[in-house]
Coordinates of C-alpha atoms in Angstrom, one line a residue:
X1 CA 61.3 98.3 46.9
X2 CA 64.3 98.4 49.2
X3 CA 65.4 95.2 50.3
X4 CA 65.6 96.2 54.1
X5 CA 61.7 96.3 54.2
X6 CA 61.7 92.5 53.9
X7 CA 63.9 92.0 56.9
X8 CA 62.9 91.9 60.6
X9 CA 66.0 93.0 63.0
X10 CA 64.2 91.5 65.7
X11 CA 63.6 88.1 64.6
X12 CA 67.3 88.3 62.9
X13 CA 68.4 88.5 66.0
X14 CA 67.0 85.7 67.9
X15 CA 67.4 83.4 65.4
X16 CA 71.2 84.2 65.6
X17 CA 71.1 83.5 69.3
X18 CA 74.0 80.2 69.8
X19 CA 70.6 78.9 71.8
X20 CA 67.4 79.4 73.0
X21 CA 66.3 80.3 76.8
X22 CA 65.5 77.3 78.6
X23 CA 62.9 77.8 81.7
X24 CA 61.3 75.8 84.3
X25 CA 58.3 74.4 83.0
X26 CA 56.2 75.3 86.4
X27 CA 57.6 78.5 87.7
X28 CA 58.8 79.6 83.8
X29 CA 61.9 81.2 85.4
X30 CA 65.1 80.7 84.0
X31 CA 67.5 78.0 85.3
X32 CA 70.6 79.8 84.3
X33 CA 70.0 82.7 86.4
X34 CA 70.1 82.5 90.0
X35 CA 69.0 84.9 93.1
X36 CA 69.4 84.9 97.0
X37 CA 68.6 87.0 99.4
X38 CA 71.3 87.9 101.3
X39 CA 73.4 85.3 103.3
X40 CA 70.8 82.6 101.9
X41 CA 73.4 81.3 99.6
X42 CA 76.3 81.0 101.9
X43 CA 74.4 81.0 105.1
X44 CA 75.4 77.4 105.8
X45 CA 77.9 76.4 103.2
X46 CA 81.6 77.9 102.6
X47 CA 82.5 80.4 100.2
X48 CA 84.9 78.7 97.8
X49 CA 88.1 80.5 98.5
X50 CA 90.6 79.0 96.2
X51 CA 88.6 78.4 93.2
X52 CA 85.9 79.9 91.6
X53 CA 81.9 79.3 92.6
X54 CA 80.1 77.2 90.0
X55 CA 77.4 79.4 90.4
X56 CA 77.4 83.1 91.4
X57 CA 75.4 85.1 93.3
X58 CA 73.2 88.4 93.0
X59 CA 76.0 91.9 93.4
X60 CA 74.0 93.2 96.5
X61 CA 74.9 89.7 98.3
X62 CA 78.2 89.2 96.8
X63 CA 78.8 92.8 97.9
X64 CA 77.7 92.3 101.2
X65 CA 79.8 89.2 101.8
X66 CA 82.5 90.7 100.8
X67 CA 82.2 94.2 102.6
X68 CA 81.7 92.2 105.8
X69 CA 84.8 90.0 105.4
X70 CA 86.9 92.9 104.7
X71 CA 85.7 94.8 108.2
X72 CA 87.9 92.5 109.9
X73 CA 90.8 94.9 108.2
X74 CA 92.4 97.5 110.4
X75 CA 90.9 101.4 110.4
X76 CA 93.0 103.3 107.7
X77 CA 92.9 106.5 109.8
X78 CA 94.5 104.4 112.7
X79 CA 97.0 103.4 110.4
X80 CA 100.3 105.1 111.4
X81 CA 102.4 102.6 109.7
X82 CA 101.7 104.1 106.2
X83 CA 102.5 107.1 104.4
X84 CA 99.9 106.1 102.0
X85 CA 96.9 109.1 101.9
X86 CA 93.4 107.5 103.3
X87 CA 91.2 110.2 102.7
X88 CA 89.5 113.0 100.5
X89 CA 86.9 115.5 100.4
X90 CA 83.3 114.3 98.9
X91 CA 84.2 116.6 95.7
X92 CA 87.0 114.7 95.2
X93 CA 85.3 111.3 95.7
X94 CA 82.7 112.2 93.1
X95 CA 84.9 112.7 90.6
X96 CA 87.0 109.8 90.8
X97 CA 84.1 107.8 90.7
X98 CA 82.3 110.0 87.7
X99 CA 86.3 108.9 85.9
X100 CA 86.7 105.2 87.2
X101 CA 86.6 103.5 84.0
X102 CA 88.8 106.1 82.1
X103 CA 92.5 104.8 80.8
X104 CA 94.6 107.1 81.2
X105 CA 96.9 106.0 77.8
X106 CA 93.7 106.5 76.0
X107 CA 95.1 109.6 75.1
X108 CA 92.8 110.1 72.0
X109 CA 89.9 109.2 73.4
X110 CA 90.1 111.0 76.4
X111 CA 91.8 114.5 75.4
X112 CA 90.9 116.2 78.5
X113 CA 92.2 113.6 80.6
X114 CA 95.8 113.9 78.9
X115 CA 95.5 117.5 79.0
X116 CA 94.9 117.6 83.1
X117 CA 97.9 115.0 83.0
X118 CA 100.0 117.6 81.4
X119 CA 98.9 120.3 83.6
X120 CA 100.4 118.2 86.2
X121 CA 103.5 117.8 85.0
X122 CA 104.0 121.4 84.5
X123 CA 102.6 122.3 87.7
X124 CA 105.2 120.1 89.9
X125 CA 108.1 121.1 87.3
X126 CA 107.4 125.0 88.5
X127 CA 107.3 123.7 92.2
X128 CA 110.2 121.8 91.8
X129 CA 111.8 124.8 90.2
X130 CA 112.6 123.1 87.0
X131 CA 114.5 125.3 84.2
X132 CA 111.6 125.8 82.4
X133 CA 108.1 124.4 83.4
X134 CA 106.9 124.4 80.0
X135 CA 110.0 122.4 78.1
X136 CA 110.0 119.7 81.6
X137 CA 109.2 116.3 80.8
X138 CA 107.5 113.8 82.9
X139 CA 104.8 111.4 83.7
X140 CA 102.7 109.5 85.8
X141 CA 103.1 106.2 87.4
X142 CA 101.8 104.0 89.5
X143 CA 103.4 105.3 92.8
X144 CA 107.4 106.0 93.1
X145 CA 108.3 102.9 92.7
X146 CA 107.8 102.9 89.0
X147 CA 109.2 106.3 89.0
X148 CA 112.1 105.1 90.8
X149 CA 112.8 103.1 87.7
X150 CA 112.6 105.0 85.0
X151 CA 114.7 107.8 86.9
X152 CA 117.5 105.3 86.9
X153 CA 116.9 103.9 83.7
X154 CA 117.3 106.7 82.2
X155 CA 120.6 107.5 84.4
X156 CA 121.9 104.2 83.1
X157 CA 121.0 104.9 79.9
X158 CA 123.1 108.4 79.6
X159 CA 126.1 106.7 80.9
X160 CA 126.3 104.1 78.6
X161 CA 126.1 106.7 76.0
X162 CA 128.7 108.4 77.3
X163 CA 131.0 105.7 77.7
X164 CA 130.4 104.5 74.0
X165 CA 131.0 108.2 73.0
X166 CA 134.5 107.1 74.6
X167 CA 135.3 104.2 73.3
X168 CA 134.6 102.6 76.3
X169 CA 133.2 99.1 77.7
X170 CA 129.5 99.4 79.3
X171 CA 129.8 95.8 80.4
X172 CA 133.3 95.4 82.1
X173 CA 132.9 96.6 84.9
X174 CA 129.5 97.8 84.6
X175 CA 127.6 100.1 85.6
X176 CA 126.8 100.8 89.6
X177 CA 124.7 103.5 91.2
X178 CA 125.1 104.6 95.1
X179 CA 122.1 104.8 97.6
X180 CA 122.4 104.8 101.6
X181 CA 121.3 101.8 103.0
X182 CA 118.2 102.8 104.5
X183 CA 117.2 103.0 101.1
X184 CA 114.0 101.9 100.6
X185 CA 113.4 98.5 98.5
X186 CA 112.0 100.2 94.9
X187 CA 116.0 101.6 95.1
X188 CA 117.3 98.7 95.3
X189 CA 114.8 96.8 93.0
X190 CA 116.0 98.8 90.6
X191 CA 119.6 97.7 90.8
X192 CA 118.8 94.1 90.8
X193 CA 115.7 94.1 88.0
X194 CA 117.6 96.1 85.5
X195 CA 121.5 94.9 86.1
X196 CA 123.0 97.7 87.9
X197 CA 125.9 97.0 91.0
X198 CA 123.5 98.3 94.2
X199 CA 126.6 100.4 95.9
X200 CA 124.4 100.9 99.4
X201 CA 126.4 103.2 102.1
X202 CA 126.7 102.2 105.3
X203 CA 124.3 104.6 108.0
X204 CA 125.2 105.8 111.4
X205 CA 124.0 107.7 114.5
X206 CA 126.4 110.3 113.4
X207 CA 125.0 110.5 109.7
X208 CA 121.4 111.0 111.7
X209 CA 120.8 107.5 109.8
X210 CA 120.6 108.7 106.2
X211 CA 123.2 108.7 103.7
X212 CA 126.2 110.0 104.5
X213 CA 127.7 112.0 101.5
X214 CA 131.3 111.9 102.5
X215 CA 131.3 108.5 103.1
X216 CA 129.1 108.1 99.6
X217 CA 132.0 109.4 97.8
X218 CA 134.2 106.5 98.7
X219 CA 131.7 104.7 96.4
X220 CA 131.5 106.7 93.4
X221 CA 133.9 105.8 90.2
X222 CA 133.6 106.6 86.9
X223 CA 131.0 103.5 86.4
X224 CA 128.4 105.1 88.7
X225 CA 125.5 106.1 86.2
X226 CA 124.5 108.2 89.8
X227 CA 123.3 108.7 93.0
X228 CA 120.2 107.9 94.9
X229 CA 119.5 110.7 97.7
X230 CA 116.8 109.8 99.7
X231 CA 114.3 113.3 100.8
X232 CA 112.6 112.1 103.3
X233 CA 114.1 108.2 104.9
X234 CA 111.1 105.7 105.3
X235 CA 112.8 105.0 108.6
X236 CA 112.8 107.6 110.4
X237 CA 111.9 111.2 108.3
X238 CA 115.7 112.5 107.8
X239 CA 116.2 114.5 104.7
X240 CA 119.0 113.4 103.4
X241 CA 121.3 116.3 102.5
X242 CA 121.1 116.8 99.1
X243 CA 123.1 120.0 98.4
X244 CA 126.2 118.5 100.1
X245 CA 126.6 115.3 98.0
X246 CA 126.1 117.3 95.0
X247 CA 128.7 120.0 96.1
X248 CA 130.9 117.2 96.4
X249 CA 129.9 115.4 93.1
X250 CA 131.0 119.0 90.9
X251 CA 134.4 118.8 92.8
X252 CA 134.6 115.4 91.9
X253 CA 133.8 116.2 88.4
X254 CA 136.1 119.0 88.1
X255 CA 138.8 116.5 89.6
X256 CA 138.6 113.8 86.9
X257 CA 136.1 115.2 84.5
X258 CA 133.1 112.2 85.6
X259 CA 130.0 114.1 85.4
X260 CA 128.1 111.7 88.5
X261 CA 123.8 113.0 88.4
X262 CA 121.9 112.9 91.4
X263 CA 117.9 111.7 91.6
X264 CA 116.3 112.8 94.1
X265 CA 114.2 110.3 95.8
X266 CA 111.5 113.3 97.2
X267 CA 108.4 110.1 97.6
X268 CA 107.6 111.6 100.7
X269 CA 110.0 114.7 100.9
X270 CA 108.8 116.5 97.7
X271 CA 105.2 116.9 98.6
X272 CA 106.3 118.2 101.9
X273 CA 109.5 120.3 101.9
X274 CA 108.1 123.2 98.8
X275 CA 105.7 124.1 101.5
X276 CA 107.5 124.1 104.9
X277 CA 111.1 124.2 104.0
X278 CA 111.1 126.9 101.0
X279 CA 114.7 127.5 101.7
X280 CA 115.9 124.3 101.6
X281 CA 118.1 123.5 98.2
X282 CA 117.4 120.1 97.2
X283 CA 115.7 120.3 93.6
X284 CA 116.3 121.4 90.3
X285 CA 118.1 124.5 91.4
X286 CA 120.9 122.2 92.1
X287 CA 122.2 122.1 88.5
X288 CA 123.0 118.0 89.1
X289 CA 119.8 117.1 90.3
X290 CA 118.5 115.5 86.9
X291 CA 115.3 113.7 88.0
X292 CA 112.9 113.9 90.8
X293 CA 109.9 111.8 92.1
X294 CA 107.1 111.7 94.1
X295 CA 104.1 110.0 95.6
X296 CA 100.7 111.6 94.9
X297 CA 99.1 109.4 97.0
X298 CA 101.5 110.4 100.3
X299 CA 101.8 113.5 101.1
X300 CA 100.2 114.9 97.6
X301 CA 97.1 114.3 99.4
X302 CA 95.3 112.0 96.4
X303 CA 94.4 108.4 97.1
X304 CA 96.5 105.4 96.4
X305 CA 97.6 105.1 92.5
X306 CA 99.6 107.7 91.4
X307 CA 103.2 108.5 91.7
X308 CA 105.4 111.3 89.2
X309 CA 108.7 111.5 87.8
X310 CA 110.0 114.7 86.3
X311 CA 113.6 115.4 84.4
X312 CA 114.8 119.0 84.4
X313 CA 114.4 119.2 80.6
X314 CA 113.9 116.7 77.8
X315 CA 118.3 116.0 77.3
X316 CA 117.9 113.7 80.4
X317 CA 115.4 111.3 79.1
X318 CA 116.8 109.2 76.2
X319 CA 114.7 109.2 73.2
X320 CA 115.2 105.4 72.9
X321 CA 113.2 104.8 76.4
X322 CA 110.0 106.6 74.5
X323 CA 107.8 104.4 72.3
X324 CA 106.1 106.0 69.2
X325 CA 102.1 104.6 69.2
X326 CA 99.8 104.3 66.1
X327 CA 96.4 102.4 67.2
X328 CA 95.3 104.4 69.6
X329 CA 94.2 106.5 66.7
X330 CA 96.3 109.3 66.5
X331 CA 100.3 109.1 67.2
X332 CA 101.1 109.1 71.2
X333 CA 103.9 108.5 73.0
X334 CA 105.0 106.2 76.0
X335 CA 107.6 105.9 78.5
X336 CA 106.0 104.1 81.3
X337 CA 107.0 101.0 82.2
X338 CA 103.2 100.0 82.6
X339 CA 101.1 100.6 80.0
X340 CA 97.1 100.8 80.8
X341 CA 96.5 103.1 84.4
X342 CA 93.2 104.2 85.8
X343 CA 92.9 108.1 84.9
X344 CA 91.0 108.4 88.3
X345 CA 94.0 109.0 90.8
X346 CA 95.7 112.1 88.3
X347 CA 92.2 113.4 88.1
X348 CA 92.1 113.6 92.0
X349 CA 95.4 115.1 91.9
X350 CA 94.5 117.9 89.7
X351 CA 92.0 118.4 92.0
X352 CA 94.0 119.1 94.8
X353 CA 96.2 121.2 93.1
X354 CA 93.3 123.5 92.0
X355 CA 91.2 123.0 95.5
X356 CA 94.3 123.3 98.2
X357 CA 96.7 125.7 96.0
X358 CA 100.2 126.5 97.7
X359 CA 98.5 127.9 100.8
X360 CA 96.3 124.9 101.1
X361 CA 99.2 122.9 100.7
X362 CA 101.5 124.2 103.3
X363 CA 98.5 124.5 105.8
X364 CA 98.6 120.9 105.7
X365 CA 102.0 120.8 106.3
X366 CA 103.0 122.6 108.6
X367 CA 99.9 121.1 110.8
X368 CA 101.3 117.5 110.3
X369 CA 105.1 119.3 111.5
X370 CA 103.4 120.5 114.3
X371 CA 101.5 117.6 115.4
X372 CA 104.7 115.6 114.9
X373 CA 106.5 117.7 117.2
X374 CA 103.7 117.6 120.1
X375 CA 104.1 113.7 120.1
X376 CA 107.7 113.6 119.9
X377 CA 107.8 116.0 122.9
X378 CA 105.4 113.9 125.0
X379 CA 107.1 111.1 124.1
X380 CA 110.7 112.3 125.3
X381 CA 109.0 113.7 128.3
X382 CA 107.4 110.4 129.3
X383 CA 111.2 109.7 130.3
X384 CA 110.1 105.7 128.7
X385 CA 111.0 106.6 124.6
X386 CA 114.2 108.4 123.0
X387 CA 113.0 110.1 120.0
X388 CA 115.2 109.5 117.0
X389 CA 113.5 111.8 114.2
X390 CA 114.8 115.3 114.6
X391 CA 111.8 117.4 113.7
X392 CA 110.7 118.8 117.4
X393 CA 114.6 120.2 117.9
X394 CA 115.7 123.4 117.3
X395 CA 118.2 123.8 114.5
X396 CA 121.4 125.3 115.3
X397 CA 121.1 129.2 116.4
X398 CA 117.8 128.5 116.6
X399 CA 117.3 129.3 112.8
X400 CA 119.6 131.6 112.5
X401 CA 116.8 134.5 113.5
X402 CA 117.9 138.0 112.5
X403 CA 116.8 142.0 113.6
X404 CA 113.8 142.3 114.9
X405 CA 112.8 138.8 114.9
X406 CA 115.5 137.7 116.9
X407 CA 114.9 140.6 119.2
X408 CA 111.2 139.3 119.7
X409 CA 112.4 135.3 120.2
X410 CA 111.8 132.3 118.2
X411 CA 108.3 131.4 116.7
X412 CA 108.1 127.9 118.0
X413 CA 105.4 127.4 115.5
X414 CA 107.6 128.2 112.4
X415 CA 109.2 125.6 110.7
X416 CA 112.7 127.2 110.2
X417 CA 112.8 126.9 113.6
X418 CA 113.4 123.2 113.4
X419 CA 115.0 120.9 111.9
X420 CA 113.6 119.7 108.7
X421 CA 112.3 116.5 107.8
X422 CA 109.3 114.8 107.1
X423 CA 106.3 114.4 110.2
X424 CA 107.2 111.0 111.2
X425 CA 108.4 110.4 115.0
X426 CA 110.6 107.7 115.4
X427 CA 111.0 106.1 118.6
X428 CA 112.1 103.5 121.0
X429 CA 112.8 102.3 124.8
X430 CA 115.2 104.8 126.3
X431 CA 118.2 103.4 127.6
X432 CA 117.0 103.9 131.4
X433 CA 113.9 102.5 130.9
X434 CA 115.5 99.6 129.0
X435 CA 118.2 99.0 131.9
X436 CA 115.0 99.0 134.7
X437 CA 113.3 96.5 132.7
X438 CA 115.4 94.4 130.6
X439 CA 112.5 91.9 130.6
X440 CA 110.0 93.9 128.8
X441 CA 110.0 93.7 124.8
X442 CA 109.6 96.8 122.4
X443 CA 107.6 94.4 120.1
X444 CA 105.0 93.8 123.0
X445 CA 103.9 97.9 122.4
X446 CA 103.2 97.2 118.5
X447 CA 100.5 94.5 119.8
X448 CA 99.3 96.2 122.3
X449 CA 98.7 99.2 120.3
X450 CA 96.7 97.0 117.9
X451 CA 94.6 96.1 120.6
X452 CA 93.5 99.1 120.9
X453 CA 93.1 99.5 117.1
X454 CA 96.3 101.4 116.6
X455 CA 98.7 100.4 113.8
X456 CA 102.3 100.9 114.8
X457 CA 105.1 99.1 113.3
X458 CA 108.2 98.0 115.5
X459 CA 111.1 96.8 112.8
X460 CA 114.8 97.2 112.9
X461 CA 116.9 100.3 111.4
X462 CA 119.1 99.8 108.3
X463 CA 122.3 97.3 108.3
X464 CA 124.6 98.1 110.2
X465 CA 122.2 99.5 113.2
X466 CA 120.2 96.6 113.0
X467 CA 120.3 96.0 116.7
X468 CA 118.4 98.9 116.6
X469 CA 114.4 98.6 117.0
X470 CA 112.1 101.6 116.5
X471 CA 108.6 102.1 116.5
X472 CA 107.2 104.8 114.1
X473 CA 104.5 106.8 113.3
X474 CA 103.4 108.8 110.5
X475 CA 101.7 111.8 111.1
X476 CA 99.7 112.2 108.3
X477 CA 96.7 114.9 107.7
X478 CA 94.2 113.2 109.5
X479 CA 95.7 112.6 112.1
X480 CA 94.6 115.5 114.4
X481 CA 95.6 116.6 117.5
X482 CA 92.7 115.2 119.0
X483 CA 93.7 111.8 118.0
X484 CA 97.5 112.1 118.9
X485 CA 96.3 112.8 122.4
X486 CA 94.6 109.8 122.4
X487 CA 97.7 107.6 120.8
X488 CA 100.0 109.5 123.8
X489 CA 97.5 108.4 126.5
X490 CA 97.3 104.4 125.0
X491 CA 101.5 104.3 124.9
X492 CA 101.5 105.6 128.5
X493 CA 99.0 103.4 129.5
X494 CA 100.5 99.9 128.2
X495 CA 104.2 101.0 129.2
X496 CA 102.7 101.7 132.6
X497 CA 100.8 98.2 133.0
X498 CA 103.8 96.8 131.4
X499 CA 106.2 98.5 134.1
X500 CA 103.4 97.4 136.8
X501 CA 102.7 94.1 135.6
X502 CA 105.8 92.9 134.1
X503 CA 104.8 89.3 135.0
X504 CA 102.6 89.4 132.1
X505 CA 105.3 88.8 129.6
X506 CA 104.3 85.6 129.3
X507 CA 100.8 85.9 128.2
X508 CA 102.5 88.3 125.7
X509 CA 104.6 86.0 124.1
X510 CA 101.4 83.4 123.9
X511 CA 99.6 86.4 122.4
X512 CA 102.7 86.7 120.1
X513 CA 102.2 82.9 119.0
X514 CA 99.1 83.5 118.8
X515 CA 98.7 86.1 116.5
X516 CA 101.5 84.6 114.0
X517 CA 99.5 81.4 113.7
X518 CA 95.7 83.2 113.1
X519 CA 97.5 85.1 110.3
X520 CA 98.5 82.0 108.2
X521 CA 95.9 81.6 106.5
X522 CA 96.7 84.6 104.8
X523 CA 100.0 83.1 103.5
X524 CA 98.1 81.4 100.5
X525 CA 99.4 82.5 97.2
X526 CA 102.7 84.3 98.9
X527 CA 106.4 82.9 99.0
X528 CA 107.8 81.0 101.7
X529 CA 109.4 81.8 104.7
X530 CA 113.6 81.5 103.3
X531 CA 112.1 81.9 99.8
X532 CA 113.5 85.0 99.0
X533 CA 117.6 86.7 98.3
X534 CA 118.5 87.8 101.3
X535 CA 117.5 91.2 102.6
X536 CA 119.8 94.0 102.5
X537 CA 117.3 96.7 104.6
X538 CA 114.4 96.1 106.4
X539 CA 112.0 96.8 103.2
X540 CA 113.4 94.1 101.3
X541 CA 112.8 91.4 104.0
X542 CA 109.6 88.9 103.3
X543 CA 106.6 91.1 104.1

């Protein structure tokens, strides 16, 4: 007789139990386990915020508390601080939530998964007009920033090859790399978390407040493992012109025989400018541009998570920053700087791709362009606000219309018609308004704004126009033209109370006070104030 017959799993089981149930001898419920109704637990006592509860709660409860807690946060469609992407069809929602628990570095046990990942790398190679979509190597991250980095990693990593190829020192002087100063901070991150000399060029009115290349040259030597060129500033929308700095990059490499790479810096810019500027050379038909990224979770339309890096072809990524897995169960390779990433957010961009197309995508575009131009033009007209962002004006020769359509006038609603740039309007006091009412602070229209549930920043430009302050908006795809008519109405309305009652300045700067101090609580676990190097741009201050 087999010997399993004489074995009970069952009782195997709960005899193997560390211990046995314990419950209340009059309700026979057990102790360990505890449930409220909702609000019954913390009705009357505090939620423990700095340590954890001795005893939980039941997940509706805990989920209520929590949801009601985090109402108290701002409306993510009224947020015209971020580029960030807040929303997505229901399609799209399902399926991120069908592929929540999937890691995407589970490449063996997800197949599919990988494969869609792929998909998407060959898919924005071919946008990006890469030599060959199908020999283009690239990956996901977690947003540009980590694509930022492995981009100049793997810049930094060429040149030193190249200067050991040369008999050459890599550590005296060492390496640099050149960026313009409105850089944003993952730039200059880089520089400082992998020991590279941050070369940042100064901005200017005249250089429309982006990099200057002319001016970038005076900063390139033969240690320079490249350059940064921003598409798309954070501060105010400016493409920043790639063509020129690499035109002056191959005459400085035919000169003395440095070969300088450019990566292009498209978090914003390369989601937008395939679809509205076709024309416009900044990618991989530049033979210098070695590397691009891009946020899939700005203008790529997917929620927040996913960010891509792509090199032209597979020379430009140093085989010694991939890793070679085995216990994943088959052989896979890695070169990430994180390791684990939910699957979820390059799932939603696959969708995206497959749901909005080319068409969908430049619909989207070109909407956000033209919605960015109607507030920039109320703005201006308001006589109160000087726009800085350049989107609503006219390029030279109005686009350089030809035949017929010259002879019929300029479709306003084309983007060649404009300058290009991302849809962000830039603004600030005009100088007439600031001379009639050198009392009123630029600051007091962020928190008014908020007031009204808008989310507006108000910071400073880039060093050396730092006595500059701007408030900005990102026009982002839900962001209709409904809701810019509203926003225009609101600014008109608290610069015309603050014109009226200007005497209220100091209930403003109470309100000011105020608002610093009710926020300090949320201070806990952050730095302190002085804590911090210090800043170089306005993203790198204490935030």
């Amino acid at each position: 007789m087999a010997l399993s017959k004489h074995i009970n799993p069952d009782r195997l089981i709960q005899e193997s139990q560390d211990k046995k149930h314990h419950h209340h001898s009059l309700t026979h419920t057990d102790v360990n386990k505890m449930s409220h109704p909702y609000g019954a637990r913390y009705g009357t006592a505090s939620i423990p915020k700095y340590h954890m509860p001795s005893k939980g709660t039941d997940a509706e409860s805990a989920y209520q508390l929590i949801h009601d807690e985090l109402s108290l946060d701002g409306s993510p469609s009224l947020n015209l601080a971020s580029f960030v992407h807040t929303w997505m069809p229901e399609p799209a929602n399902k399926l991120m939530m069908e592929n929540m628990s999937k890691n995407l570095i589970d490449q063996d046990e997800y197949p599919m998964t990988q494969l869609i990942h792929t998909r998407c790398i060959s898919i924005l190679a071919d946008l990006w007009h890469a030599p060959s979509s199908h020999q283009a190597i690239g990956t996901a991250t977690t947003g540009s920033s980590e694509a930022i980095q492995l981009g100049g990693l793997a810049m930094k990593r060429l040149w030193q090859e190249r200067r050991k190829a040369a008999g050459k020192s890599i550590h005296e002087p060492g390496p640099n790399i050149v960026m313009g100063a409105n850089a944003q901070v993952a730039l200059e991150k880089f520089a400082r978390y992998f020991e590279v000399e941050c070369r940042l060029v100064p901005v200017s009115v005249e250089s429309k407040y982006r990099l200057d290349p002319k001016k970038a040259m005076e900063y390139v030597d033969e240690n320079t493992i490249g350059v940064y060129v921003i598409l798309g500033s954070t501060y105010t929308g400016h493409y920043e012109p790639v063509k020129e700095m690499s035109d002056l990059l191959d005459q400085y490499q035919e000169k003395t025989g440095h070969n300088v790479p450019i990566h292009v810096d498209g978090a914003s810019g390369a989601f937008v400018a395939p679809f509205a500027s076709p024309k416009l050379l900044w990618d991989f038909k530049l033979p210098r541009v070695v590397s691009i990224n891009a946020s899939g979770h700005k203008f790529g339309l997917a929620y927040v998570g996913v960010g891509w890096v792509i090199w032209r072809s597979k020379e430009y990524l140093p085989k010694d920053l991939i890793f070679e897995l085995h216990y994943l169960g088959s052989v896979e390779y890695s070169f990430s700087l994180n390791f684990s990433r939910p699957a979820a957010p390059i799932i939603a961009q696959y969708f995206n791709f497959v749901h909005l197309g080319f068409e969908g995508y430049r619909a989207v575009a070109l909407d956000d362009l033209k919605n960015a131009r109607l507030l920039s033009r109320a703005l201006e007209r308001s006589g109160w606000y000087t726009v800085l962002s350049d989107i609503h004006r006219p390029k030279e020769g109005g686009a350089l219309l030809k035949g017929a359509r010259a002879l019929a006038g300029p479709d306003e609603e084309s983007p060649e018609y404009y300058e290009d740039g991302l849809p962000v309007v830039s603004f600030r006091f005009s100088d007439d308004f600031k001379e009639q009412n050198p009392e009123i602070q630029q600051k007091w229209i962020q928190t008014l704004l908020r007031s009204k549930g808008w989310i507006v920043p108000n910071y400073e430009l880039a060093p050396d126009l730092e006595n500059v302050q701007i408030l900005r908006v990102v026009v982002r795809e839900n962001m209709s033209e409904a809701l810019v008519d509203r926003l225009v109405t609101d600014i008109v309305e608290i610069t015309h109370d603050l014109v009226d009652r200007s005497s209220a300045s100091h209930a403003l700067d109470l309100l000011g006070t105020h608002n610093h101090k009710s926020n300090t609580h949320a201070s806990v676990g952050k730095m302190d104030e002085g804590s911090g190097s210090k800043p170089s741009g306005t993203y790198a201050k204490q935030c």
